[in-house]
mmCIF file with all atom_site columns, C-alpha atoms in Angstrom:
data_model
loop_
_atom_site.group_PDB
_atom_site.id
_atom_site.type_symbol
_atom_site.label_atom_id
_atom_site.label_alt_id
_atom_site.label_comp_id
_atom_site.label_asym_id
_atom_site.label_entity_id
_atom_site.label_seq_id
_atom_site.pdbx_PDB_ins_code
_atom_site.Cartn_x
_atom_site.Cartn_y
_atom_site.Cartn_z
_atom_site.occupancy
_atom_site.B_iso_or_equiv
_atom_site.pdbx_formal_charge
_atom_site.auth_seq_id
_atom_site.auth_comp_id
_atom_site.auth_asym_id
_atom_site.auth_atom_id
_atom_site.pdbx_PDB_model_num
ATOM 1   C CA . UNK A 1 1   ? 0.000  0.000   0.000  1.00 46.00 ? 291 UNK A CA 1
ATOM 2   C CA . UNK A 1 2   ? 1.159  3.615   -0.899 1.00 52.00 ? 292 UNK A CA 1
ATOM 3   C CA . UNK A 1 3   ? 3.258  4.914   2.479  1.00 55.00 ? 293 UNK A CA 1
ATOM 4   C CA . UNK A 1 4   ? 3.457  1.803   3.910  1.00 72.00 ? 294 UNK A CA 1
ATOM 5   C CA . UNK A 1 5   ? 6.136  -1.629  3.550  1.00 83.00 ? 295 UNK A CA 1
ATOM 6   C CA . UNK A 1 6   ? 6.049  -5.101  3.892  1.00 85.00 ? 296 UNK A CA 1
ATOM 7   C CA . UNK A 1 7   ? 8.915  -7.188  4.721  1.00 83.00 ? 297 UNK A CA 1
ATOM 8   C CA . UNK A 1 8   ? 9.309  -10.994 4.152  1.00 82.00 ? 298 UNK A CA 1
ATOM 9   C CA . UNK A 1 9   ? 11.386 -13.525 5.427  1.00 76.00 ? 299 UNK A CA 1
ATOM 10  C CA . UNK A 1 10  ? 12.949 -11.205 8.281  1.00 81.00 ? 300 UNK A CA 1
ATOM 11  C CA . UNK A 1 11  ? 15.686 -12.846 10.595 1.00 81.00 ? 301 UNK A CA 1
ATOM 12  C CA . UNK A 1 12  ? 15.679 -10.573 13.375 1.00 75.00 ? 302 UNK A CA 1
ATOM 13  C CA . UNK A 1 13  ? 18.822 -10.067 15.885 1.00 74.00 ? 303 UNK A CA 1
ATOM 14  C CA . UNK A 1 14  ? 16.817 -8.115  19.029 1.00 69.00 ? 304 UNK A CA 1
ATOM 15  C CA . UNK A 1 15  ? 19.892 -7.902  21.320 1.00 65.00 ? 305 UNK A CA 1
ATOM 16  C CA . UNK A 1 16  ? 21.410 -11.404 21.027 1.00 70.00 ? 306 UNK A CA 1
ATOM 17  C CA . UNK A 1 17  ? 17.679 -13.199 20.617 1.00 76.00 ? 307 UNK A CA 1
ATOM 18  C CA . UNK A 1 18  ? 17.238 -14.565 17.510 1.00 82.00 ? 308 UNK A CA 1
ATOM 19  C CA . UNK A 1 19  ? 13.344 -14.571 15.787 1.00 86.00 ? 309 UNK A CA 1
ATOM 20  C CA . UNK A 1 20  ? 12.112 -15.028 12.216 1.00 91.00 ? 310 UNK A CA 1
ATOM 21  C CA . UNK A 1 21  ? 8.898  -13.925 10.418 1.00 93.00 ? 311 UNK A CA 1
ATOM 22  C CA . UNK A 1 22  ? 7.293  -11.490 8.712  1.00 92.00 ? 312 UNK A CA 1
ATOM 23  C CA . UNK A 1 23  ? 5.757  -8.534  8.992  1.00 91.00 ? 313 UNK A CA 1
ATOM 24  C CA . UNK A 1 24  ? 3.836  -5.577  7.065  1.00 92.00 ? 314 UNK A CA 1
ATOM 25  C CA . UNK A 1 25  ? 3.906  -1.777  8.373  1.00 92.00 ? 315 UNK A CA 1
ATOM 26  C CA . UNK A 1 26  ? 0.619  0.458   7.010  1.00 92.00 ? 316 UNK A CA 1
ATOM 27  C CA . UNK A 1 27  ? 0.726  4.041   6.028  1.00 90.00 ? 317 UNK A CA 1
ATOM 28  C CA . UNK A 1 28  ? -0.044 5.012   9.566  1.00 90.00 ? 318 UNK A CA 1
ATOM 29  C CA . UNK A 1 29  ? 2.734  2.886   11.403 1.00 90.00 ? 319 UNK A CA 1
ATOM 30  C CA . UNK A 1 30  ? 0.816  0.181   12.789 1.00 94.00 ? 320 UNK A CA 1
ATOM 31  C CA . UNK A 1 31  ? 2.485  -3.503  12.482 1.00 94.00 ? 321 UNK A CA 1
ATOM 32  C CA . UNK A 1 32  ? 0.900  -6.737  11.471 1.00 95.00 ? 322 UNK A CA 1
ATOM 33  C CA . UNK A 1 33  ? 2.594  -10.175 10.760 1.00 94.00 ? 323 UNK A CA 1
ATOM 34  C CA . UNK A 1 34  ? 4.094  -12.708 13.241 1.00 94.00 ? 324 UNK A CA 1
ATOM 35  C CA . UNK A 1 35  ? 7.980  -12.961 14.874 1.00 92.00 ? 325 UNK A CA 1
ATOM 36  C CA . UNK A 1 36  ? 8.873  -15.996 16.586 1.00 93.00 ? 326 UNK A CA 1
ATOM 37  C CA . UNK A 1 37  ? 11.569 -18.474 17.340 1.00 92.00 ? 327 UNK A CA 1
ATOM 38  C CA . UNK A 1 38  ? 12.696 -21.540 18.787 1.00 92.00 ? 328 UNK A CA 1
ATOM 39  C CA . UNK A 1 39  ? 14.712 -22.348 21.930 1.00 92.00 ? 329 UNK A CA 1
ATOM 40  C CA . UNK A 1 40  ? 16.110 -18.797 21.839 1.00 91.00 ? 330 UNK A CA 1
ATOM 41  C CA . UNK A 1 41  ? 18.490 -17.831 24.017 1.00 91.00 ? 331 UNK A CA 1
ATOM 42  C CA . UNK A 1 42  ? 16.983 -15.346 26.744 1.00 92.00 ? 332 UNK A CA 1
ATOM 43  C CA . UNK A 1 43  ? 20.514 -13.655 28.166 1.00 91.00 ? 333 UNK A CA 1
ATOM 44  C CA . UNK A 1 44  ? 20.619 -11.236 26.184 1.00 86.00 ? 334 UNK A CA 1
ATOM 45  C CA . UNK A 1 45  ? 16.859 -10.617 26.685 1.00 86.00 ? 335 UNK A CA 1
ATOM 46  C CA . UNK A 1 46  ? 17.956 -10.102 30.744 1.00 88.00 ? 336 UNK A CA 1
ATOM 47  C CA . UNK A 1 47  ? 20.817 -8.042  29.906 1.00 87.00 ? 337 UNK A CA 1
ATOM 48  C CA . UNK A 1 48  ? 18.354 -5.513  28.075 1.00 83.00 ? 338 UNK A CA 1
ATOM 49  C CA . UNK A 1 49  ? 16.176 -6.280  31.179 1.00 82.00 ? 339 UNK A CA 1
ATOM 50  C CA . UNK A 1 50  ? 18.433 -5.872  33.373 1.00 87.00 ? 340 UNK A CA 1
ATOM 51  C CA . UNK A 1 51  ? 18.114 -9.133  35.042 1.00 89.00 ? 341 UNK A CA 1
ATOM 52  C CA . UNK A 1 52  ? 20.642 -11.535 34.766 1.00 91.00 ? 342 UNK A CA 1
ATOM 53  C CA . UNK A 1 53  ? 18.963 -14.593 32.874 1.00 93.00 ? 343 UNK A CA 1
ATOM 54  C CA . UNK A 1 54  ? 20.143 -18.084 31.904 1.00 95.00 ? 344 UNK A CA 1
ATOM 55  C CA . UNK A 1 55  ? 17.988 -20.262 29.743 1.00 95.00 ? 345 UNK A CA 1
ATOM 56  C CA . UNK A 1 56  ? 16.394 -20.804 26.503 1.00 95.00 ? 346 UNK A CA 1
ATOM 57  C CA . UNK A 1 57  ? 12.438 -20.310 25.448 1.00 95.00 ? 347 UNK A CA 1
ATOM 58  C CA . UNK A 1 58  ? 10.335 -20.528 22.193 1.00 95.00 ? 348 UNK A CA 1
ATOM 59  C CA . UNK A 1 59  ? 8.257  -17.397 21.593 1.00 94.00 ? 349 UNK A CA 1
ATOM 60  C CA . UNK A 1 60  ? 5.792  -16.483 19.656 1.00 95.00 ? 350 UNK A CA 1
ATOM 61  C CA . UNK A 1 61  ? 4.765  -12.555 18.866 1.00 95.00 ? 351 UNK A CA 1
ATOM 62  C CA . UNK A 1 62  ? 1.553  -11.448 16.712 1.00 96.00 ? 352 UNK A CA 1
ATOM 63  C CA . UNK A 1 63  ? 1.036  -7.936  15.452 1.00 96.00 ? 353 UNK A CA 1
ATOM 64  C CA . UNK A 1 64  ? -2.357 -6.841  14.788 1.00 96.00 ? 354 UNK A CA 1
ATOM 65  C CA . UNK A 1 65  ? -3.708 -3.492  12.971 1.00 94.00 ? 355 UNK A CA 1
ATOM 66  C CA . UNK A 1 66  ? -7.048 -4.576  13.417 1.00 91.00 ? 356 UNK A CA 1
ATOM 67  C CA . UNK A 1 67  ? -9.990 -1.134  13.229 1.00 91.00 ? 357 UNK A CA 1
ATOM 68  C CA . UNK A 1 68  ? -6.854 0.989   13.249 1.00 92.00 ? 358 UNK A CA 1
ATOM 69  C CA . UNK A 1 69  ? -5.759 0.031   16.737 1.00 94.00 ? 359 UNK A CA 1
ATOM 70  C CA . UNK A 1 70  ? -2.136 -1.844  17.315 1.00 96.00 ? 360 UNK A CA 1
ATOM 71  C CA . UNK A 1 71  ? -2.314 -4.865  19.447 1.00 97.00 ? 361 UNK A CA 1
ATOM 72  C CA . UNK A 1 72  ? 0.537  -7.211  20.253 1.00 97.00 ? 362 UNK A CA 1
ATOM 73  C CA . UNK A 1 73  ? 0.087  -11.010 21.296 1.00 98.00 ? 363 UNK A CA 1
ATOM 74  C CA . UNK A 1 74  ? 3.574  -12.550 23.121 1.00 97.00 ? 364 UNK A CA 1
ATOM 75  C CA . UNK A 1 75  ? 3.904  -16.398 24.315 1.00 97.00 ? 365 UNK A CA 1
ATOM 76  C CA . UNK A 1 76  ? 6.640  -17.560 25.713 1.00 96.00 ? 366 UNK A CA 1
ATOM 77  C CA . UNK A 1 77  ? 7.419  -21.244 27.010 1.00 97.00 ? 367 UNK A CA 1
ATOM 78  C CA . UNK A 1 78  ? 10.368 -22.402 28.545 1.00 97.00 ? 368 UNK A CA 1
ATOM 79  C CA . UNK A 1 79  ? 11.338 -25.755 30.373 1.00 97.00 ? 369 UNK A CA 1
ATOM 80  C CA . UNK A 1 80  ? 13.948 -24.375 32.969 1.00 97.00 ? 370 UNK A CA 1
ATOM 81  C CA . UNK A 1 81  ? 14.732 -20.288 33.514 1.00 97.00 ? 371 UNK A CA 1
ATOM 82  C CA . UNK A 1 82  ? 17.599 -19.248 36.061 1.00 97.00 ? 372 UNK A CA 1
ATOM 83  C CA . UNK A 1 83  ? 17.902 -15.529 37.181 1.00 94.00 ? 373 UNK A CA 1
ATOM 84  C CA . UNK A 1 84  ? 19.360 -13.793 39.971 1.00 91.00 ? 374 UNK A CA 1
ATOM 85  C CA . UNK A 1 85  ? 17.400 -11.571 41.644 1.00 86.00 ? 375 UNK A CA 1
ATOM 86  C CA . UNK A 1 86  ? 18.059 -10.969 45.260 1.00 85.00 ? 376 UNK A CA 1
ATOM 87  C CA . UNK A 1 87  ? 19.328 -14.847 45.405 1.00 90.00 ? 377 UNK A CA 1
ATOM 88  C CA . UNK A 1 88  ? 19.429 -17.286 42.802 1.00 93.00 ? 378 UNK A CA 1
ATOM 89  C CA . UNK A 1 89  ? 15.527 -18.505 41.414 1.00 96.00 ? 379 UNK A CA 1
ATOM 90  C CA . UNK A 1 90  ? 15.037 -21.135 39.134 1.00 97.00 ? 380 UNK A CA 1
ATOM 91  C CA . UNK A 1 91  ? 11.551 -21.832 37.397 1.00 97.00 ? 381 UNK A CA 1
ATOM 92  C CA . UNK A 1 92  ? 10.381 -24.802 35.689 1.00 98.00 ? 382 UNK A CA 1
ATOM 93  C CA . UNK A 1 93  ? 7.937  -25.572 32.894 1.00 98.00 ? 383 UNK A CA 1
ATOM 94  C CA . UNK A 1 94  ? 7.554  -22.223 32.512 1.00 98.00 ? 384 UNK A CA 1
ATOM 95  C CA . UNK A 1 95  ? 4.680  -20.136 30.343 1.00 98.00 ? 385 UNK A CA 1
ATOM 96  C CA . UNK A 1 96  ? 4.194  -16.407 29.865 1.00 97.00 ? 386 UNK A CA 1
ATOM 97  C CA . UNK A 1 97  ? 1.773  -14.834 27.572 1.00 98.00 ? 387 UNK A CA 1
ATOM 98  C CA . UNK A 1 98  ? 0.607  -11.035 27.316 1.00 98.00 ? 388 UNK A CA 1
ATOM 99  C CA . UNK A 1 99  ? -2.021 -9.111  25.024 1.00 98.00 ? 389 UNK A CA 1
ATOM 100 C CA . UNK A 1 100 ? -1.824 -5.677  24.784 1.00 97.00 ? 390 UNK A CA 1
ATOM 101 C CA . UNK A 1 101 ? -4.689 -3.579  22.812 1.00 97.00 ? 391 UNK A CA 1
ATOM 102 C CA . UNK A 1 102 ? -4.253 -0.116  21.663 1.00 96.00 ? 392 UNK A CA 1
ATOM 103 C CA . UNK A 1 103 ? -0.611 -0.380  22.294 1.00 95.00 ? 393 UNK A CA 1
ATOM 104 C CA . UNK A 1 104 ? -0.538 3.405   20.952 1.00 93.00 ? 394 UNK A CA 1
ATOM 105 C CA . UNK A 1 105 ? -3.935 4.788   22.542 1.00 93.00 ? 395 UNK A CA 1
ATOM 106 C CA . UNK A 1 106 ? -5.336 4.099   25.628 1.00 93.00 ? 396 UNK A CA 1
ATOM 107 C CA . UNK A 1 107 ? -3.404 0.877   26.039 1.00 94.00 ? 397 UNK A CA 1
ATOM 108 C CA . UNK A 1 108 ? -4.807 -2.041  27.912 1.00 97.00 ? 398 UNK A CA 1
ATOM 109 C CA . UNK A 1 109 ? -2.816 -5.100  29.175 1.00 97.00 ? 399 UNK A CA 1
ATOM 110 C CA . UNK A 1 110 ? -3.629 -9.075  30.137 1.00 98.00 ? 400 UNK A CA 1
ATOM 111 C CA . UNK A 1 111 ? -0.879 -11.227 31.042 1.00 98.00 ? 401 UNK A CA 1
ATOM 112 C CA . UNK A 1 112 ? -0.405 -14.563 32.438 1.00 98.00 ? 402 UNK A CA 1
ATOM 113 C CA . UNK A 1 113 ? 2.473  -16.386 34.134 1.00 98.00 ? 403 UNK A CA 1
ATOM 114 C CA . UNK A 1 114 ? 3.106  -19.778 35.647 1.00 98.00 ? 404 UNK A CA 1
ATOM 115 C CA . UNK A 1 115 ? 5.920  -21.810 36.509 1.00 98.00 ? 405 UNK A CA 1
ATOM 116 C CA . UNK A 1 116 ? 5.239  -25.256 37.672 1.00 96.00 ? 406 UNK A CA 1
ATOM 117 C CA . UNK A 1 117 ? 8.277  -25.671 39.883 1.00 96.00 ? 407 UNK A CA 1
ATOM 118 C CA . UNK A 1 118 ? 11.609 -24.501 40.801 1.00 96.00 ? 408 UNK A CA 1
ATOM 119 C CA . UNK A 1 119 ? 13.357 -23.115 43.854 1.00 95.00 ? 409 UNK A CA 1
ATOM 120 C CA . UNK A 1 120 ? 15.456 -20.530 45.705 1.00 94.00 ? 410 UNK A CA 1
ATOM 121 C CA . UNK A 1 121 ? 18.016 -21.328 48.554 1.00 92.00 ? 411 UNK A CA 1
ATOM 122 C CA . UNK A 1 122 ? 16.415 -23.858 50.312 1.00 92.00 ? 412 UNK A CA 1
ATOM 123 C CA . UNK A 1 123 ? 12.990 -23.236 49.152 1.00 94.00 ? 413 UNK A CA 1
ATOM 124 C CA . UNK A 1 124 ? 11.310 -25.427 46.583 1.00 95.00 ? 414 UNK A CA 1
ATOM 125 C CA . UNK A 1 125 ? 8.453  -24.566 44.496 1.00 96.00 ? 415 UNK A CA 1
ATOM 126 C CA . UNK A 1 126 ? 5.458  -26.442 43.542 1.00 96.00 ? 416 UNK A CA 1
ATOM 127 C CA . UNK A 1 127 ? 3.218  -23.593 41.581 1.00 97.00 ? 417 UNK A CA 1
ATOM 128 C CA . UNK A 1 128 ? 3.811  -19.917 41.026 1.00 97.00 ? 418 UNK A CA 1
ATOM 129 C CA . UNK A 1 129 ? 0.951  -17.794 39.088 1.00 98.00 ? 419 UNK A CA 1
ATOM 130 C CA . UNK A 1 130 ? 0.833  -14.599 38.610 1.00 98.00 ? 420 UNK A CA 1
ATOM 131 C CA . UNK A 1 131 ? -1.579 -12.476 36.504 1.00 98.00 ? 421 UNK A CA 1
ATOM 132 C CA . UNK A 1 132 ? -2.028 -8.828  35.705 1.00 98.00 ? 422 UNK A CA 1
ATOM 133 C CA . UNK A 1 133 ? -5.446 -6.928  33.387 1.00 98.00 ? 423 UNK A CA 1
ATOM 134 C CA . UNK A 1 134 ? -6.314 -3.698  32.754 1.00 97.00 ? 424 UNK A CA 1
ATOM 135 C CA . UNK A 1 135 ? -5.419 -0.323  31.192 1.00 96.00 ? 425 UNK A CA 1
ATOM 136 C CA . UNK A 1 136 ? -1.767 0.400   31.611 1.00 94.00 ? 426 UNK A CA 1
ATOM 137 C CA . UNK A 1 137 ? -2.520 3.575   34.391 1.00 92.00 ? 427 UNK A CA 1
ATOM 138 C CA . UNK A 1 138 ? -4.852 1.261   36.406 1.00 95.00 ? 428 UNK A CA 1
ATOM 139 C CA . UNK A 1 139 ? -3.890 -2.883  36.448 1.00 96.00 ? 429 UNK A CA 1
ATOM 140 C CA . UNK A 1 140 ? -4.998 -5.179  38.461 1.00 98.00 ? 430 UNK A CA 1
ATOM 141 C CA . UNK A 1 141 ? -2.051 -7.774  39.885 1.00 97.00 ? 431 UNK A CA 1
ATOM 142 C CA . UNK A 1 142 ? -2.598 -11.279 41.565 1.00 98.00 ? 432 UNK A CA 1
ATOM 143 C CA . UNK A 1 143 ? 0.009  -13.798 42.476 1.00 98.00 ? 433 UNK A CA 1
ATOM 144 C CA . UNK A 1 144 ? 0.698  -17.367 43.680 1.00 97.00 ? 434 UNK A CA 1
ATOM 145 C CA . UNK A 1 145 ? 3.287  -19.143 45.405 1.00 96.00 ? 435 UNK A CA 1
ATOM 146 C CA . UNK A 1 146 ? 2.869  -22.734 46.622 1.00 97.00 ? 436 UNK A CA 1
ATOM 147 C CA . UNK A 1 147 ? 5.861  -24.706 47.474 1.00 96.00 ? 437 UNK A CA 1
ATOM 148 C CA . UNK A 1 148 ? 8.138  -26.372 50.700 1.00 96.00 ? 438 UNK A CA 1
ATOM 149 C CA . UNK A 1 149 ? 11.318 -24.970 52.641 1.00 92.00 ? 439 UNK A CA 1
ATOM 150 C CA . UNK A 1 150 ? 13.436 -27.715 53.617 1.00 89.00 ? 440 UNK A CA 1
ATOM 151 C CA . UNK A 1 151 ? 14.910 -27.226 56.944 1.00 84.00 ? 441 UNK A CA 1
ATOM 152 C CA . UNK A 1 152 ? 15.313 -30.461 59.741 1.00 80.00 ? 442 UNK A CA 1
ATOM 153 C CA . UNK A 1 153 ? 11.737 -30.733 58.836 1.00 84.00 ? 443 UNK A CA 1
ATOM 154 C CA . UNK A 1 154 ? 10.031 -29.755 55.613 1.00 88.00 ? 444 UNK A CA 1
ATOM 155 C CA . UNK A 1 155 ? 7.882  -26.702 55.845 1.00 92.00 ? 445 UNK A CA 1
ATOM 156 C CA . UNK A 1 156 ? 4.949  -25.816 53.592 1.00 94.00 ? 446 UNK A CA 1
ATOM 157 C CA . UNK A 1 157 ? 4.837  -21.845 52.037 1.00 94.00 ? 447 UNK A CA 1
ATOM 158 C CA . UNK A 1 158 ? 2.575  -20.480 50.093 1.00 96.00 ? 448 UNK A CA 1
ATOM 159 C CA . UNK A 1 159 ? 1.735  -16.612 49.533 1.00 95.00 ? 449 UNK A CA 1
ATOM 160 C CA . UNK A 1 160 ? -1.306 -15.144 47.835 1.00 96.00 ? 450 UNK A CA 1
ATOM 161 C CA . UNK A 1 161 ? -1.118 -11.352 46.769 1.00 96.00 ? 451 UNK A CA 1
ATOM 162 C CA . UNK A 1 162 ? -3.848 -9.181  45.161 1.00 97.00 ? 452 UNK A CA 1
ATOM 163 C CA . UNK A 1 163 ? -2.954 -5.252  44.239 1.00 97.00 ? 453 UNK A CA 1
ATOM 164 C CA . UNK A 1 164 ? -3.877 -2.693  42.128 1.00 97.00 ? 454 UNK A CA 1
ATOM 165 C CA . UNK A 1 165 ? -1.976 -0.796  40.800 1.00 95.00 ? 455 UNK A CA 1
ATOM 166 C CA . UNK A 1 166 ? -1.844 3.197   39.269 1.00 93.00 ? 456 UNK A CA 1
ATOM 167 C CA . UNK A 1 167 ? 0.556  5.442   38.834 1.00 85.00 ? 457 UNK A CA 1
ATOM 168 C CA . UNK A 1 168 ? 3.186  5.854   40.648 1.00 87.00 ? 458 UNK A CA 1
ATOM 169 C CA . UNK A 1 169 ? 0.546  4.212   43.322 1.00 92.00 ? 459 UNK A CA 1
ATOM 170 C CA . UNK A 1 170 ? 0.687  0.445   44.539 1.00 94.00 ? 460 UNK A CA 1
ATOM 171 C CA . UNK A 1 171 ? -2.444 -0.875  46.374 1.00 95.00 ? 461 UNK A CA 1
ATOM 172 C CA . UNK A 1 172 ? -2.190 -4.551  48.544 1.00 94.00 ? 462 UNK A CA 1
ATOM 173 C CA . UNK A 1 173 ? -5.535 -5.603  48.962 1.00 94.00 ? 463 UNK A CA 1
ATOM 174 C CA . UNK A 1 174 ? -4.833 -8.816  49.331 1.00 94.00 ? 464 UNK A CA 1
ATOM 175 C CA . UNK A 1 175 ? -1.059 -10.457 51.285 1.00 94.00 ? 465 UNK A CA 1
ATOM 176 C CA . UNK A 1 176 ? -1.313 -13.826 53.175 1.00 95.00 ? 466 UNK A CA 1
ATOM 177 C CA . UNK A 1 177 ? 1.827  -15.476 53.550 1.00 94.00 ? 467 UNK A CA 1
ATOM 178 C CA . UNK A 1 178 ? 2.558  -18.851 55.371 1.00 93.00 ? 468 UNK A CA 1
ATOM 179 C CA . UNK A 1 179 ? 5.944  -20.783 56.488 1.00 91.00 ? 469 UNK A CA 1
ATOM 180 C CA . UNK A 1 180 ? 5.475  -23.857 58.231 1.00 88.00 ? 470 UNK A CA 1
ATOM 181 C CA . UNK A 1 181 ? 3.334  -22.653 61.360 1.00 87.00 ? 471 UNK A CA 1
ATOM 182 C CA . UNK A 1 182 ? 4.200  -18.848 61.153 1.00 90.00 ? 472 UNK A CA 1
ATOM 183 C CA . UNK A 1 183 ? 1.158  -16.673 58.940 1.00 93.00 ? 473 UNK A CA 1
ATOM 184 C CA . UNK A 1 184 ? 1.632  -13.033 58.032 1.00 92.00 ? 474 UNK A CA 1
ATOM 185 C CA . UNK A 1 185 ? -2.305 -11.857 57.033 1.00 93.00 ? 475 UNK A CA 1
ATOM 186 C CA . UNK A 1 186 ? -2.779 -8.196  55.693 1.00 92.00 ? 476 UNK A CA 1
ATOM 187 C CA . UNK A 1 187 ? -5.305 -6.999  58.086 1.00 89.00 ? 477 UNK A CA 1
ATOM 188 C CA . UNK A 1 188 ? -6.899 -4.042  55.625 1.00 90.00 ? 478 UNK A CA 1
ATOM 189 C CA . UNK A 1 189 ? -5.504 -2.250  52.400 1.00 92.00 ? 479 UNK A CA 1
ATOM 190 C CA . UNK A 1 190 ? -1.619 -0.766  52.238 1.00 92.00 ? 480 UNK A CA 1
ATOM 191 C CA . UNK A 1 191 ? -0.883 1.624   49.769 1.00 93.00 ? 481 UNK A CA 1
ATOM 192 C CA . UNK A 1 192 ? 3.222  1.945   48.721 1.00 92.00 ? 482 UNK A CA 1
ATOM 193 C CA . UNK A 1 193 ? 3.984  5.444   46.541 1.00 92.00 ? 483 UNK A CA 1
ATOM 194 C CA . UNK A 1 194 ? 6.572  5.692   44.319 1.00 87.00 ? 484 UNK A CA 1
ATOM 195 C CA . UNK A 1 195 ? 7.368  9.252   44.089 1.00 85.00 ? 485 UNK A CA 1
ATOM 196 C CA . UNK A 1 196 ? 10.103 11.700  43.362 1.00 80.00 ? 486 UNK A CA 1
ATOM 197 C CA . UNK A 1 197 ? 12.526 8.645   43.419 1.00 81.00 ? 487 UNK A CA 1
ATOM 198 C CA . UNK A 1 198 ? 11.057 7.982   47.193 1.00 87.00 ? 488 UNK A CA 1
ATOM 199 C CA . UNK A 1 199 ? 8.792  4.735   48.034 1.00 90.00 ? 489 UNK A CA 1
ATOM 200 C CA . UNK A 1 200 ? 6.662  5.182   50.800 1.00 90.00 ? 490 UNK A CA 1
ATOM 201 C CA . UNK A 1 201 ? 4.972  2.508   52.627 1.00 88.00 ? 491 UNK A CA 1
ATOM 202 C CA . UNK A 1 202 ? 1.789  3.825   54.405 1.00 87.00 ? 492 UNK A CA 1
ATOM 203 C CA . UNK A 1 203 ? -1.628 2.480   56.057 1.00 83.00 ? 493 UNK A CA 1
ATOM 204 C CA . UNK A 1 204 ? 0.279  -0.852  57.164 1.00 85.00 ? 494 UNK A CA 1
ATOM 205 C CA . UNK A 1 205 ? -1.916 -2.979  59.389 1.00 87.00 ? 495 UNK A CA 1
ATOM 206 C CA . UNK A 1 206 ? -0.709 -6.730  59.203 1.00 87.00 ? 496 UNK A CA 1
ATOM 207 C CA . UNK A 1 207 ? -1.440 -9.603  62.048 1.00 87.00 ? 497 UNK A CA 1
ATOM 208 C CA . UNK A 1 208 ? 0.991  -12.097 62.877 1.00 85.00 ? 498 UNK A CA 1
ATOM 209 C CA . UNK A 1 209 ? 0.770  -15.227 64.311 1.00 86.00 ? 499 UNK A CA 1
ATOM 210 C CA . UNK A 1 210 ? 3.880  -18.210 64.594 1.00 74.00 ? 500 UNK A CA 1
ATOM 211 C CA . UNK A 1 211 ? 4.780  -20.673 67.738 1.00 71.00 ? 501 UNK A CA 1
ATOM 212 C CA . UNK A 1 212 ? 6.003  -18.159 69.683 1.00 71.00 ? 502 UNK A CA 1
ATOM 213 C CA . UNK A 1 213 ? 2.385  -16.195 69.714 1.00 60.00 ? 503 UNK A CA 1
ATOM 214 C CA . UNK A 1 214 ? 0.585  -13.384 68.178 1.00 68.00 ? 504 UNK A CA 1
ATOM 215 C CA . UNK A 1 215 ? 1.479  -9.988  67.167 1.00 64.00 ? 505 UNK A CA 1
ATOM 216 C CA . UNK A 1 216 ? 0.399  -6.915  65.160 1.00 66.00 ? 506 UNK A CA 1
ATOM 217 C CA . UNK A 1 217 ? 2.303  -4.298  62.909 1.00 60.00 ? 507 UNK A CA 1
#
């Protein structure tokens, strides 16, 4: 079409990760076509990241110019992923996918992850899920974590989080956390701002409760 271009056959380098595909751009810069490759190599995707990551993934991206709106479909699957965070993490059997609609407008985001084992230190994992929806300025976040900490005996842990967040604005609604017989239960809603390069915890009301008793924060 007249102002736009259409490529074929592309073999894309995006910082060390290697996709394939093709892809059309229309006289008003919106994308369509498909990117994707096998078992590629996700360092240099945590270097741009800047997370340190070790493993390799197949993923799959769709562009869509559908009524004049850009929208972007990602899936990612990977058997094993190791990055170092504050400690090492490893995940297992792990899947990631995101839409995004009106990439360019109002922008609107739902995106699923889950990771069917792995582990930290001596924690091991059994599920982690994690999920996010809405318009960019106003998403809504929940999270899983069910696994076991192996100490002299094996401990259960599991956490369950629910937040919303806007910007530069983090809501908890939702925080229950478990180890063994110790709970940590987010008695109402705590709000964390991220301003002026500050974070700021406020509203914090959470119950305790372990072997050694009850307390409250």
């Amino acid at each position: 079409e007249e102002g736009g271009a259409r490529f074929e056959a592309i073999e894309a380098n995006l910082f060390g990760a290697e996709l394939d595909g093709s892809l059309a751009i229309s006289d008003e810069g919106l994308a369509s076509g498909k990117l994707g490759g096998k078992r590629v190599a996700l360092s240099p995707i945590g270097t741009l990241a800047g997370i340190p990551l070790e493993g390799r993934a197949d993923i799959e991206i769709e562009l869509d110019a559908a009524d004049g709106k850009q929208s972007i479909h990602a899936l990612l699957s990977s058997r094993k992923i190791d990055m170092e965070l504050t400690d090492r993490i490893t995940l297992d059997r792990v899947v990631a996918e995101a839409k995004v609609s009106d990439a360019l407008g109002d922008g609107a985001l739902e995106a699923y992850f889950s990771a069917e084992g792995g582990g930290s230190g001596n924690t091991r994992f059994t599920q982690i899920e994690a999920s996010a929806k809405g318009p960019f300025d106003k998403l809504a976040i929940s999270a899983g974590i069910h696994g076991e900490r192996l100490t002299v005996e094996t401990q259960p842990v599991a956490l369950k989080l629910d937040a919303l967040y806007e910007a530069s604005r983090l809501t908890l609604q939702t925080f229950d956390a478990n180890v063994g017989d110790a709970e940590a239960t987010l008695a109402a809603p705590a709000t964390i701002e991220m301003t002026g390069g500050m974070t700021r915890l406020k509203s914090l009301d959470a119950a305790f409760t372990g072997p050694q008793g009850a307390g409250r924060l």
